[in-house]
Short mmCIF file of C-alpha atoms in Angstrom, two decimals:
data_model
loop_
_atom_site.label_atom_id
_atom_site.label_comp_id
_atom_site.label_asym_id
_atom_site.label_seq_id
_atom_site.Cartn_x
_atom_site.Cartn_y
_atom_site.Cartn_z
CA MET X 54 -0.55 -52.07 -64.52
CA GLN X 55 1.95 -50.34 -62.06
CA ALA X 56 4.79 -49.72 -64.84
CA LEU X 57 1.43 -49.07 -67.79
CA GLN X 58 0.53 -46.17 -65.44
CA GLU X 59 4.55 -44.85 -64.57
CA ARG X 60 5.29 -45.25 -68.75
CA LEU X 61 1.93 -42.94 -69.20
CA ALA X 62 2.48 -40.00 -66.31
CA ARG X 63 6.60 -40.31 -67.96
CA GLY X 64 4.91 -39.46 -71.89
CA ASP X 65 6.16 -42.55 -73.42
CA VAL X 66 4.15 -44.01 -76.32
CA LEU X 67 2.47 -47.24 -75.39
CA ILE X 68 1.17 -49.37 -77.84
CA LEU X 69 -2.02 -50.86 -77.97
CA ASP X 70 -3.00 -53.68 -80.31
CA GLY X 71 -4.62 -53.57 -83.25
CA PRO X 72 -8.23 -54.73 -84.87
CA THR X 73 -9.27 -57.81 -83.67
CA ALA X 74 -12.04 -58.80 -85.30
CA THR X 75 -10.42 -58.04 -88.60
CA GLU X 76 -7.78 -60.35 -87.47
CA LEU X 77 -10.42 -62.88 -86.51
CA GLU X 78 -11.75 -63.00 -90.53
CA ARG X 79 -8.09 -63.27 -91.76
CA LYS X 80 -7.85 -66.34 -89.53
CA GLY X 81 -10.58 -67.81 -90.86
CA VAL X 82 -13.48 -66.95 -88.25
CA SER X 83 -17.08 -65.41 -89.76
CA ASN X 84 -18.10 -62.22 -88.27
CA ALA X 85 -21.13 -62.70 -90.29
CA SER X 86 -23.54 -62.36 -87.40
CA ASN X 87 -25.84 -59.67 -85.85
CA ALA X 88 -23.08 -59.31 -83.39
CA TRP X 89 -20.32 -59.60 -85.32
CA SER X 90 -17.62 -61.07 -83.60
CA ALA X 91 -18.95 -61.77 -80.35
CA LEU X 92 -20.08 -65.66 -81.32
CA ALA X 93 -16.41 -66.28 -81.90
CA ASN X 94 -15.29 -65.77 -77.80
CA LEU X 95 -18.46 -68.97 -77.28
CA HIS X 96 -17.48 -71.04 -80.63
CA HIS X 97 -13.39 -70.35 -81.75
CA PRO X 98 -11.70 -68.49 -78.41
CA ASP X 99 -8.57 -70.13 -79.38
CA VAL X 100 -8.40 -68.25 -82.56
CA VAL X 101 -9.55 -65.05 -80.50
CA ARG X 102 -6.87 -66.09 -78.03
CA SER X 103 -3.74 -66.45 -80.96
CA VAL X 104 -5.18 -62.63 -81.87
CA HIS X 105 -4.41 -61.71 -78.80
CA GLU X 106 -1.09 -63.08 -78.64
CA ASP X 107 0.51 -62.33 -82.35
CA TYR X 108 -0.40 -58.39 -81.14
CA ILE X 109 1.33 -59.13 -78.06
CA ARG X 110 4.23 -60.76 -80.16
CA ALA X 111 4.09 -57.47 -81.64
CA GLY X 112 5.08 -55.34 -79.26
CA ALA X 113 1.38 -54.28 -77.88
CA ASP X 114 1.37 -52.84 -74.57
CA VAL X 115 -2.23 -53.18 -74.16
CA ILE X 116 -4.44 -55.94 -75.45
CA THR X 117 -8.19 -54.95 -76.11
CA THR X 118 -10.67 -57.70 -74.96
CA ASN X 119 -13.10 -59.13 -77.90
CA THR X 120 -16.18 -57.41 -75.98
CA PHE X 121 -16.96 -54.54 -78.29
CA PRO X 122 -19.84 -56.46 -79.66
CA THR X 123 -21.05 -57.99 -76.09
CA SER X 124 -23.85 -56.08 -74.71
CA ARG X 125 -26.76 -57.89 -73.41
CA LEU X 126 -28.67 -55.14 -76.35
CA ALA X 127 -26.11 -56.48 -78.74
CA LEU X 128 -26.15 -60.07 -77.96
CA GLU X 129 -29.69 -60.19 -77.63
CA THR X 130 -29.98 -60.27 -81.60
CA VAL X 131 -28.78 -63.19 -81.58
CA GLY X 132 -30.55 -64.66 -78.80
CA LEU X 133 -27.56 -64.22 -76.28
CA ALA X 134 -28.96 -61.91 -74.12
CA GLY X 135 -29.00 -64.55 -71.15
CA ARG X 136 -25.10 -64.86 -71.43
CA THR X 137 -24.15 -61.71 -71.35
CA ARG X 138 -22.11 -62.18 -68.18
CA GLU X 139 -19.99 -65.26 -69.30
CA VAL X 140 -19.49 -63.97 -72.73
CA ASN X 141 -18.18 -60.95 -71.82
CA MET X 142 -16.28 -63.14 -68.61
CA ARG X 143 -15.22 -66.01 -71.04
CA ALA X 144 -13.51 -62.88 -73.41
CA VAL X 145 -11.60 -61.53 -70.32
CA ALA X 146 -10.41 -64.99 -69.49
CA ILE X 147 -9.49 -65.84 -73.33
CA ALA X 148 -7.02 -62.31 -73.23
CA SER X 149 -5.35 -63.35 -69.89
CA GLU X 150 -4.85 -66.87 -71.00
CA ALA X 151 -3.01 -65.17 -74.21
CA ARG X 152 -0.80 -62.15 -71.82
CA GLU X 153 0.07 -65.56 -70.08
CA ARG X 154 1.00 -67.49 -72.37
CA ALA X 155 3.16 -64.55 -74.86
CA ALA X 156 3.80 -61.91 -72.73
CA GLY X 157 6.77 -63.42 -71.61
CA GLY X 158 7.88 -60.92 -68.42
CA GLN X 159 6.62 -57.67 -70.55
CA GLU X 160 3.90 -55.73 -68.50
CA VAL X 161 0.43 -56.53 -70.83
CA ALA X 162 -2.69 -54.18 -69.74
CA ILE X 163 -6.41 -55.82 -70.41
CA ALA X 164 -8.06 -52.83 -72.39
CA GLY X 165 -12.57 -54.16 -71.68
CA SER X 166 -13.78 -53.12 -74.37
CA ILE X 167 -17.30 -50.78 -74.53
CA SER X 168 -18.59 -49.58 -77.26
CA HIS X 169 -22.06 -48.03 -78.63
CA PHE X 170 -22.39 -50.80 -81.23
CA LEU X 171 -26.46 -52.52 -80.37
CA GLY X 172 -25.86 -55.34 -82.70
CA TRP X 173 -27.07 -55.44 -86.08
CA ASP X 174 -31.06 -56.34 -87.21
CA ARG X 175 -31.68 -57.52 -91.20
CA ASP X 176 -34.22 -56.50 -93.67
CA ASP X 177 -36.11 -59.19 -96.11
CA GLN X 178 -33.34 -59.06 -98.48
CA GLY X 179 -30.92 -60.96 -95.46
CA ARG X 180 -28.88 -56.78 -95.11
CA TYR X 181 -27.46 -56.28 -92.01
CA GLN X 182 -29.60 -52.76 -90.43
CA PHE X 183 -28.34 -50.14 -88.19
CA ARG X 184 -31.05 -50.80 -84.73
CA ASP X 185 -32.54 -48.25 -83.55
CA ARG X 186 -31.18 -47.29 -80.51
CA PRO X 187 -33.19 -48.54 -77.59
CA SER X 188 -34.37 -46.10 -74.81
CA MET X 189 -31.29 -44.23 -72.13
CA GLU X 190 -32.57 -46.59 -69.20
CA ARG X 191 -31.93 -49.51 -71.50
CA LEU X 192 -28.85 -47.84 -72.64
CA ARG X 193 -27.72 -47.19 -69.39
CA LYS X 194 -28.77 -50.62 -67.87
CA ALA X 195 -26.69 -51.97 -70.63
CA PHE X 196 -23.64 -50.03 -70.66
CA GLN X 197 -23.54 -50.40 -66.24
CA GLU X 198 -23.79 -54.18 -66.83
CA GLN X 199 -20.79 -55.03 -69.34
CA ALA X 200 -18.18 -52.66 -67.38
CA GLU X 201 -19.24 -54.30 -64.33
CA VAL X 202 -18.55 -57.45 -65.74
CA LEU X 203 -15.55 -56.71 -67.28
CA ALA X 204 -14.13 -55.06 -64.35
CA GLU X 205 -14.74 -57.95 -61.96
CA ALA X 206 -13.31 -60.50 -64.86
CA GLY X 207 -9.87 -58.71 -64.36
CA CYS X 208 -9.40 -56.03 -66.78
CA ASP X 209 -6.98 -53.53 -65.96
CA LEU X 210 -8.70 -50.66 -67.58
CA ILE X 211 -11.61 -49.53 -69.55
CA LEU X 212 -11.69 -48.58 -73.51
CA LEU X 213 -14.47 -46.87 -74.58
CA GLU X 214 -14.04 -47.57 -78.64
CA MET X 215 -15.91 -45.69 -81.46
CA MET X 216 -18.51 -43.28 -79.03
CA ARG X 217 -19.00 -41.12 -82.09
CA ASP X 218 -22.87 -40.62 -80.06
CA VAL X 219 -22.35 -38.13 -77.47
CA GLU X 220 -25.42 -38.82 -75.70
CA MET X 221 -24.00 -42.30 -75.34
CA ALA X 222 -20.66 -41.93 -74.55
CA GLY X 223 -21.45 -40.05 -71.46
CA HIS X 224 -23.29 -43.04 -70.05
CA ALA X 225 -20.75 -45.69 -70.94
CA MET X 226 -18.49 -43.21 -69.44
CA GLU X 227 -20.50 -43.12 -66.21
CA ALA X 228 -21.07 -46.98 -66.08
CA ALA X 229 -16.96 -47.04 -66.94
CA ALA X 230 -15.86 -44.71 -64.65
CA SER X 231 -18.07 -46.14 -61.75
CA THR X 232 -15.77 -49.55 -61.65
CA GLY X 233 -12.88 -47.39 -60.30
CA LEU X 234 -10.31 -48.81 -62.83
CA PRO X 235 -9.09 -46.30 -65.72
CA VAL X 236 -11.44 -45.89 -68.49
CA TRP X 237 -9.88 -44.31 -71.82
CA THR X 238 -11.85 -42.75 -74.77
#
């Protein structure tokens, strides 16, 4: 991570990876779940790893864990709230394995993704619907839990993705900053 920080300080261009869920779909993994691509960490870790490896081989300096949809709030939509820690730890382990296999001496940072995504509900026609926002206390707890797990699992930084709700972004930022890791939004 030191070389990455030095490059940032110099104003160098850093290359981030691209969309994980889109690449998972392209490789045949369905994201048709209330928790979007979260289940791939459990059921298709080899494909998740190959997505990370592809980005590393394409020159990414930073790869992003498949944790955009893995907060406790999103995982509860598929009955996996009790496995929040496991799913997030597994996502970081998969990214770490990809880095070990594909980096070939290149310094590649692992960004632990946290998002505003709460999972989806489905209407009586089976169409995905946005979930109502939970209480601020539940949001704070979910952000804090995920940030702590990502840091413990070995992420180099926390990446707050799609923070389009200012109030939610503030809570996510507080949780991410409490880990002591660099935070990108």
